[in-house]
Amino acid sequence: MALSNPKVRIYVAGHRGLVGSAIVRRLEREGFTNILTATRDQLDLRDQAAVNDWFRANRPEYVFLVAGTVGGIWANTTRPAEFIYDNMMIHATVVHAAHRFDVGKLLYLGSSCIYPRNCPQPMKEAYLLGGPLEPTNEPYAIAKIAGIKLCQAYRRQYGSSFISAIPTNLYGPNDNFDLESSHVLPALIRKFHEARIAGRNEVIVWGSGSPRRELLHVDDLADACLFVMRNWDEEDHINVGTGEDLSIRELAEKIRDIVHPPARLVWDTTKPDGMPRKLLDVTRLHDLGWRHSTGLEEGIASTYRWFLEHHAGTAG
Ligand code: GDP
């Protein structure tokens, strides 16, 4: 069945996460009625036998493989074993089961940390494996690169229609706002919010403020995922981003201006900076005809509203 038939069976692996939940919202909005999901308790994606049983019983025709253990710079630095083991296993079991149980098309989502630490900017798809990785997230990046190579290998050996997309740094509803394990944007929303509630005018921001990041709203990513599922069927991966970046200092100032304008930024330089810059070259995606639509200020403001509705009781 084509991805236009509302009855087509679509499995979203990782439906509770930032990305998976956005894809489910998007599929529901398009009217799909057979969206398949399984919680962690129902299905351990690291267990090949369990994953095989699930695919045998549910027979998805399309798979969005967006499950994994994810986190910000501190979680990656302190929990490297979980980041490499969980992700390598999850990617392998789902890709293998998708092959065994004749999935029509699978989209695997990587991460922009797969590119070398000193990659020329903006980072083209062809720069993969052109140099050493950023040490703070190397175990995660190695697992993510293995996922791309899995899709390519199954395509080469079995002719599987498995594709990979590489999103830039993401944010939006259902993001992780835990200060130890989150990424920078939700962490700073929370920090400025808590300072505002407590009447404090200083907020601690990690690193030097000079690294640059590109940020994409997850609803735009979900839109792009459906777009590439419909319009891309190549061995090569495809970058998904906005094509624009800003420094962590500029990002922190934007979040401050929206959440708590009087606050002053205090830089904790004992925390790592990570990759100096991670701007994707999105020419390939733009040439196919896709562009993002959510501006960064608008995205921060709506994510802050979401945070207020869902975390107000736990944050300050
Ligand atoms: P990365 O893109 O993989 O490096 O992940 P992050 O989103 O966790 O971090 C991006 C940059 O933001 C790094 O340079 C961090 O040091 C910086 N940063 C500043 N304040 C924070 C914070 O409160 N939490 C996080 N996670 N990063 C922060």
CSV table of C-alpha atoms and ligand atoms in Angstrom, one decimal:
chain,number,residue,atom,x,y,z
A,1,MET,CA,0.0,0.0,0.0
A,2,ALA,CA,1.2,3.5,-0.8
A,3,LEU,CA,1.9,6.1,1.9
A,4,SER,CA,-1.3,7.9,0.8
A,5,ASN,CA,-3.7,5.0,1.7
A,6,PRO,CA,-5.1,5.8,5.2
A,7,LYS,CA,-5.1,2.1,6.1
A,8,VAL,CA,-1.5,1.4,5.4
A,9,ARG,CA,0.3,-0.1,8.5
A,10,ILE,CA,2.9,2.3,9.8
A,11,TYR,CA,5.2,1.4,12.8
A,12,VAL,CA,6.7,4.4,14.7
A,13,ALA,CA,9.5,2.9,16.8
A,14,GLY,CA,10.1,5.3,19.7
A,15,HIS,CA,6.6,7.0,19.7
A,16,ARG,CA,7.0,8.4,23.1
A,17,GLY,CA,10.1,10.5,22.4
A,18,LEU,CA,10.4,14.0,21.0
A,19,VAL,CA,10.7,12.8,17.4
A,20,GLY,CA,8.4,9.8,17.5
A,21,SER,CA,5.5,11.7,19.2
A,22,ALA,CA,5.8,14.4,16.5
A,23,ILE,CA,5.6,11.8,13.7
A,24,VAL,CA,2.5,10.2,15.3
A,25,ARG,CA,0.8,13.6,15.6
A,26,ARG,CA,1.7,14.3,12.0
A,27,LEU,CA,0.4,10.9,10.8
A,28,GLU,CA,-2.8,11.3,12.7
A,29,ARG,CA,-3.4,14.7,11.2
A,30,GLU,CA,-3.0,13.2,7.7
A,31,GLY,CA,-5.7,10.7,8.6
A,32,PHE,CA,-3.7,7.4,8.9
A,33,THR,CA,-5.7,4.9,11.0
A,34,ASN,CA,-3.2,2.0,11.4
A,35,ILE,CA,-0.4,3.7,13.3
A,36,LEU,CA,1.4,0.9,15.3
A,37,THR,CA,3.3,1.6,18.5
A,38,ALA,CA,4.7,-0.4,21.4
A,39,THR,CA,5.9,0.9,24.7
A,40,ARG,CA,9.2,0.0,26.3
A,41,ASP,CA,7.4,-2.4,28.7
A,42,GLN,CA,5.6,-4.1,25.8
A,43,LEU,CA,8.7,-4.5,23.6
A,44,ASP,CA,12.4,-4.3,24.4
A,45,LEU,CA,13.8,-3.1,21.1
A,46,ARG,CA,17.2,-4.4,22.1
A,47,ASP,CA,15.9,-8.0,22.1
A,48,GLN,CA,16.0,-9.4,18.6
A,49,ALA,CA,13.7,-12.4,19.3
A,50,ALA,CA,11.1,-10.0,20.9
A,51,VAL,CA,11.3,-7.6,18.0
A,52,ASN,CA,10.9,-10.5,15.5
A,53,ASP,CA,7.8,-11.7,17.3
A,54,TRP,CA,6.3,-8.2,17.3
A,55,PHE,CA,7.0,-7.8,13.5
A,56,ARG,CA,5.6,-11.2,12.8
A,57,ALA,CA,2.4,-10.4,14.7
A,58,ASN,CA,1.9,-6.8,13.5
A,59,ARG,CA,3.3,-6.8,9.9
A,60,PRO,CA,4.1,-3.1,9.4
A,61,GLU,CA,4.5,-1.9,5.8
A,62,TYR,CA,6.3,1.3,6.7
A,63,VAL,CA,8.7,1.8,9.6
A,64,PHE,CA,9.9,5.1,11.1
A,65,LEU,CA,13.0,4.0,13.2
A,66,VAL,CA,13.3,6.9,15.6
A,67,ALA,CA,13.8,4.9,18.9
A,68,GLY,CA,17.0,5.2,20.9
A,69,THR,CA,18.7,6.3,24.0
A,70,VAL,CA,19.4,10.0,23.5
A,71,GLY,CA,20.5,13.0,25.6
A,72,GLY,CA,22.6,16.1,25.8
A,73,ILE,CA,26.3,16.7,26.2
A,74,TRP,CA,26.4,15.7,29.9
A,75,ALA,CA,24.4,12.5,29.5
A,76,ASN,CA,26.6,11.5,26.6
A,77,THR,CA,29.7,12.2,28.6
A,78,THR,CA,28.6,10.3,31.7
A,79,ARG,CA,26.6,7.3,30.3
A,80,PRO,CA,28.7,6.3,27.2
A,81,ALA,CA,28.0,2.5,27.6
A,82,GLU,CA,24.2,3.0,27.5
A,83,PHE,CA,24.5,5.3,24.5
A,84,ILE,CA,26.5,2.9,22.4
A,85,TYR,CA,24.9,-0.4,23.5
A,86,ASP,CA,21.2,0.6,23.4
A,87,ASN,CA,21.5,2.3,20.1
A,88,MET,CA,23.5,-0.3,18.3
A,89,MET,CA,21.1,-3.0,19.4
A,90,ILE,CA,17.9,-1.1,18.7
A,91,HIS,CA,19.0,-0.1,15.2
A,92,ALA,CA,20.2,-3.7,14.4
A,93,THR,CA,17.1,-5.5,15.7
A,94,VAL,CA,14.6,-3.2,13.9
A,95,VAL,CA,16.4,-3.1,10.6
A,96,HIS,CA,16.9,-6.9,10.6
A,97,ALA,CA,13.2,-7.6,11.5
A,98,ALA,CA,12.1,-5.1,8.8
A,99,HIS,CA,14.1,-7.1,6.3
A,100,ARG,CA,12.8,-10.5,7.6
A,101,PHE,CA,9.2,-9.4,7.6
A,102,ASP,CA,9.2,-7.6,4.3
A,103,VAL,CA,8.7,-4.0,5.4
A,104,GLY,CA,8.1,-1.9,2.2
A,105,LYS,CA,10.1,1.1,3.3
A,106,LEU,CA,12.0,2.0,6.4
A,107,LEU,CA,13.3,5.5,7.4
A,108,TYR,CA,16.2,5.5,9.9
A,109,LEU,CA,17.0,8.7,11.7
A,110,GLY,CA,20.6,9.5,12.5
A,111,SER,CA,22.1,12.6,14.1
A,112,SER,CA,24.3,15.5,13.0
A,113,CYS,CA,27.0,14.3,15.5
A,114,ILE,CA,28.0,11.6,13.0
A,115,TYR,CA,30.1,14.1,11.1
A,116,PRO,CA,33.7,14.7,12.0
A,117,ARG,CA,34.5,17.1,14.8
A,118,ASN,CA,36.5,19.4,12.5
A,119,CYS,CA,34.2,18.9,9.5
A,120,PRO,CA,34.1,21.7,6.9
A,121,GLN,CA,30.9,23.8,7.4
A,122,PRO,CA,28.2,23.5,6.3
A,123,MET,CA,28.4,19.7,6.5
A,124,LYS,CA,27.6,17.9,3.3
A,125,GLU,CA,26.4,14.3,3.3
A,126,ALA,CA,29.7,13.3,1.6
A,127,TYR,CA,31.8,14.4,4.6
A,128,LEU,CA,30.7,11.3,6.7
A,129,LEU,CA,33.8,9.4,8.0
A,130,GLY,CA,36.2,12.1,6.7
A,131,GLY,CA,37.9,12.5,10.1
A,132,PRO,CA,37.8,11.8,13.9
A,133,LEU,CA,34.6,12.3,15.8
A,134,GLU,CA,33.8,14.8,18.7
A,135,PRO,CA,34.9,12.9,21.8
A,136,THR,CA,31.9,13.9,24.0
A,137,ASN,CA,29.5,12.0,21.9
A,138,GLU,CA,31.7,9.5,20.0
A,139,PRO,CA,30.0,6.3,21.4
A,140,TYR,CA,26.6,7.6,20.3
A,141,ALA,CA,27.9,8.8,17.0
A,142,ILE,CA,29.5,5.4,16.2
A,143,ALA,CA,26.1,3.7,16.9
A,144,LYS,CA,24.4,6.2,14.7
A,145,ILE,CA,26.9,5.7,11.9
A,146,ALA,CA,26.4,1.9,12.2
A,147,GLY,CA,22.6,2.5,11.7
A,148,ILE,CA,23.3,4.3,8.4
A,149,LYS,CA,25.6,1.5,7.3
A,150,LEU,CA,23.0,-1.1,8.3
A,151,CYS,CA,20.4,0.4,6.0
A,152,GLN,CA,23.0,0.6,3.1
A,153,ALA,CA,24.1,-3.0,3.6
A,154,TYR,CA,20.6,-4.4,3.6
A,155,ARG,CA,19.8,-2.3,0.5
A,156,ARG,CA,22.9,-3.6,-1.3
A,157,GLN,CA,22.5,-7.3,-0.3
A,158,TYR,CA,18.7,-7.6,-0.3
A,159,GLY,CA,17.5,-4.6,-2.3
A,160,SER,CA,15.6,-3.3,0.8
A,161,SER,CA,14.1,0.1,0.5
A,162,PHE,CA,15.8,1.4,3.7
A,163,ILE,CA,16.8,5.1,3.8
A,164,SER,CA,18.5,7.4,6.3
A,165,ALA,CA,17.9,11.0,7.2
A,166,ILE,CA,20.3,13.1,9.4
A,167,PRO,CA,18.5,15.7,11.4
A,168,THR,CA,20.2,18.7,13.1
A,169,ASN,CA,19.6,19.5,16.8
A,170,LEU,CA,15.9,19.3,17.5
A,171,TYR,CA,13.5,20.8,20.0
A,172,GLY,CA,9.8,21.1,20.7
A,173,PRO,CA,6.9,19.5,22.6
A,174,ASN,CA,7.7,16.3,24.6
A,175,ASP,CA,11.4,17.3,24.8
A,176,ASN,CA,13.4,16.2,27.9
A,177,PHE,CA,13.6,19.1,30.3
A,178,ASP,CA,15.8,17.3,32.9
A,179,LEU,CA,18.9,19.5,33.5
A,180,GLU,CA,21.3,16.6,33.7
A,181,SER,CA,20.3,14.8,30.5
A,182,SER,CA,18.6,17.4,28.3
A,183,HIS,CA,19.9,19.3,25.3
A,184,VAL,CA,20.7,23.0,25.5
A,185,LEU,CA,17.4,24.6,24.4
A,186,PRO,CA,15.0,22.8,26.9
A,187,ALA,CA,17.7,23.1,29.6
A,188,LEU,CA,17.8,26.9,29.2
A,189,ILE,CA,14.0,27.3,29.0
A,190,ARG,CA,13.8,25.5,32.4
A,191,LYS,CA,16.7,27.4,33.9
A,192,PHE,CA,15.3,30.9,32.9
A,193,HIS,CA,11.9,29.8,34.0
A,194,GLU,CA,13.1,28.7,37.4
A,195,ALA,CA,15.1,31.9,37.9
A,196,ARG,CA,12.0,34.0,37.0
A,197,ILE,CA,9.8,32.1,39.5
A,198,ALA,CA,12.4,32.4,42.2
A,199,GLY,CA,13.1,36.1,41.5
A,200,ARG,CA,16.7,35.4,40.7
A,201,ASN,CA,18.5,37.4,38.0
A,202,GLU,CA,21.4,35.1,37.2
A,203,VAL,CA,21.4,32.0,35.1
A,204,ILE,CA,24.2,29.5,34.7
A,205,VAL,CA,25.0,28.5,31.1
A,206,TRP,CA,27.5,25.8,30.3
A,207,GLY,CA,30.7,26.2,28.3
A,208,SER,CA,32.1,29.3,26.6
A,209,GLY,CA,29.0,30.3,24.6
A,210,SER,CA,31.0,30.2,21.3
A,211,PRO,CA,29.9,26.8,19.9
A,212,ARG,CA,27.3,27.2,17.1
A,213,ARG,CA,24.2,25.1,16.7
A,214,GLU,CA,21.4,24.7,14.2
A,215,LEU,CA,18.0,24.1,15.6
A,216,LEU,CA,15.0,22.6,14.0
A,217,HIS,CA,11.5,22.4,15.4
A,218,VAL,CA,10.4,18.8,15.7
A,219,ASP,CA,7.1,19.4,13.9
A,220,ASP,CA,9.1,20.5,10.9
A,221,LEU,CA,11.2,17.4,11.2
A,222,ALA,CA,8.1,15.2,11.2
A,223,ASP,CA,7.0,16.9,8.1
A,224,ALA,CA,10.4,16.3,6.5
A,225,CYS,CA,10.3,12.6,7.6
A,226,LEU,CA,7.1,12.1,5.6
A,227,PHE,CA,8.5,14.1,2.8
A,228,VAL,CA,11.7,12.0,2.5
A,229,MET,CA,9.7,8.7,3.0
A,230,ARG,CA,7.7,9.7,-0.1
A,231,ASN,CA,10.5,11.4,-2.2
A,232,TRP,CA,13.8,9.7,-1.4
A,233,ASP,CA,14.9,6.2,-2.1
A,234,GLU,CA,18.7,6.2,-2.3
A,235,GLU,CA,21.6,4.5,-0.5
A,236,ASP,CA,23.0,7.9,0.5
A,237,HIS,CA,21.6,9.6,3.6
A,238,ILE,CA,20.0,13.0,3.4
A,239,ASN,CA,20.5,15.9,5.8
A,240,VAL,CA,17.5,17.6,7.4
A,241,GLY,CA,17.9,21.1,8.9
A,242,THR,CA,17.2,24.8,8.4
A,243,GLY,CA,20.6,25.7,6.9
A,244,GLU,CA,21.0,28.5,9.6
A,245,ASP,CA,22.8,28.4,12.9
A,246,LEU,CA,23.7,30.7,15.8
A,247,SER,CA,26.1,30.7,18.8
A,248,ILE,CA,25.1,29.3,22.2
A,249,ARG,CA,25.4,32.8,23.5
A,250,GLU,CA,22.9,34.1,20.9
A,251,LEU,CA,20.6,31.2,21.6
A,252,ALA,CA,20.8,31.8,25.4
A,253,GLU,CA,20.0,35.5,24.9
A,254,LYS,CA,17.0,34.7,22.7
A,255,ILE,CA,15.6,32.3,25.3
A,256,ARG,CA,16.2,34.8,28.0
A,257,ASP,CA,14.4,37.6,26.1
A,258,ILE,CA,11.3,35.3,25.8
A,259,VAL,CA,11.3,33.7,29.3
A,260,HIS,CA,13.1,36.1,31.8
A,261,PRO,CA,14.4,39.3,30.1
A,262,PRO,CA,16.1,40.8,33.2
A,263,ALA,CA,18.4,37.8,33.7
A,264,ARG,CA,22.2,37.9,33.3
A,265,LEU,CA,24.1,35.0,31.8
A,266,VAL,CA,26.9,33.4,33.9
A,267,TRP,CA,29.2,31.0,32.0
A,268,ASP,CA,30.3,27.8,33.7
A,269,THR,CA,33.5,27.0,31.7
A,270,THR,CA,34.1,23.8,33.6
A,271,LYS,CA,31.4,22.3,31.4
A,272,PRO,CA,32.3,21.0,27.9
A,273,ASP,CA,31.6,23.0,24.7
A,274,GLY,CA,31.4,19.9,22.5
A,275,MET,CA,31.6,20.3,18.8
A,276,PRO,CA,32.6,23.9,17.7
A,277,ARG,CA,30.0,24.0,15.0
A,278,LYS,CA,27.3,21.6,13.5
A,279,LEU,CA,25.6,23.3,10.6
A,280,LEU,CA,24.2,20.9,8.0
A,281,ASP,CA,24.3,21.5,4.3
A,282,VAL,CA,20.7,21.0,3.3
A,283,THR,CA,21.1,21.6,-0.5
A,284,ARG,CA,20.0,18.1,-1.3
A,285,LEU,CA,16.7,18.4,0.6
A,286,HIS,CA,16.1,21.9,-0.6
A,287,ASP,CA,16.6,20.7,-4.2
A,288,LEU,CA,13.9,18.1,-3.7
A,289,GLY,CA,11.6,20.9,-2.6
A,290,TRP,CA,11.4,20.8,1.2
A,291,ARG,CA,12.0,23.7,3.5
A,292,HIS,CA,11.3,24.3,7.2
A,293,SER,CA,8.6,26.6,8.3
A,294,THR,CA,8.9,27.4,12.0
A,295,GLY,CA,11.1,30.4,13.0
A,296,LEU,CA,13.3,30.0,16.0
A,297,GLU,CA,11.7,32.7,18.2
A,298,GLU,CA,8.2,31.3,17.4
A,299,GLY,CA,9.5,27.8,18.2
A,300,ILE,CA,11.0,28.8,21.5
A,301,ALA,CA,7.9,30.6,22.5
A,302,SER,CA,5.6,27.7,21.7
A,303,THR,CA,7.9,25.2,23.4
A,304,TYR,CA,7.9,27.4,26.5
A,305,ARG,CA,4.1,27.4,26.5
A,306,TRP,CA,4.2,23.6,26.2
A,307,PHE,CA,6.6,23.5,29.1
A,308,LEU,CA,4.4,25.7,31.2
A,309,GLU,CA,1.4,23.5,30.6
A,310,HIS,CA,3.2,20.2,31.2
A,311,HIS,CA,5.9,20.9,33.7
A,312,ALA,CA,4.7,23.9,35.7
A,313,GLY,CA,4.1,21.7,38.8
A,314,THR,CA,7.6,20.2,38.7
A,315,ALA,CA,9.7,23.2,37.7
A,316,GLY,CA,9.7,25.9,40.3
B,1,GDP,P1,25.4,18.9,21.6
B,1,GDP,O1,24.8,19.6,20.5
B,1,GDP,O2,25.5,17.4,21.3
B,1,GDP,O3,26.7,19.5,22.0
B,1,GDP,O4,24.4,18.9,22.8
B,1,GDP,P2,23.8,20.0,23.8
B,1,GDP,O5,22.5,20.5,23.3
B,1,GDP,O6,23.7,19.3,25.1
B,1,GDP,O7,24.8,21.2,24.0
B,1,GDP,C1,25.0,22.2,23.0
B,1,GDP,C2,25.9,23.3,23.6
B,1,GDP,O8,25.2,24.0,24.6
B,1,GDP,C3,27.2,22.8,24.3
B,1,GDP,O9,28.2,23.7,23.9
B,1,GDP,C4,26.8,23.0,25.8
B,1,GDP,O10,28.0,23.2,26.6
B,1,GDP,C5,26.0,24.3,25.7
B,1,GDP,N1,25.1,24.5,26.9
B,1,GDP,C6,25.0,25.7,27.6
B,1,GDP,N2,24.2,25.5,28.6
B,1,GDP,C7,23.7,24.2,28.6
B,1,GDP,C8,22.8,23.5,29.4
B,1,GDP,O11,22.3,24.0,30.4
B,1,GDP,N3,22.5,22.2,29.1
B,1,GDP,C9,23.1,21.6,28.0
B,1,GDP,N4,22.8,20.4,27.7
B,1,GDP,N5,24.0,22.3,27.2
B,1,GDP,C10,24.3,23.6,27.5
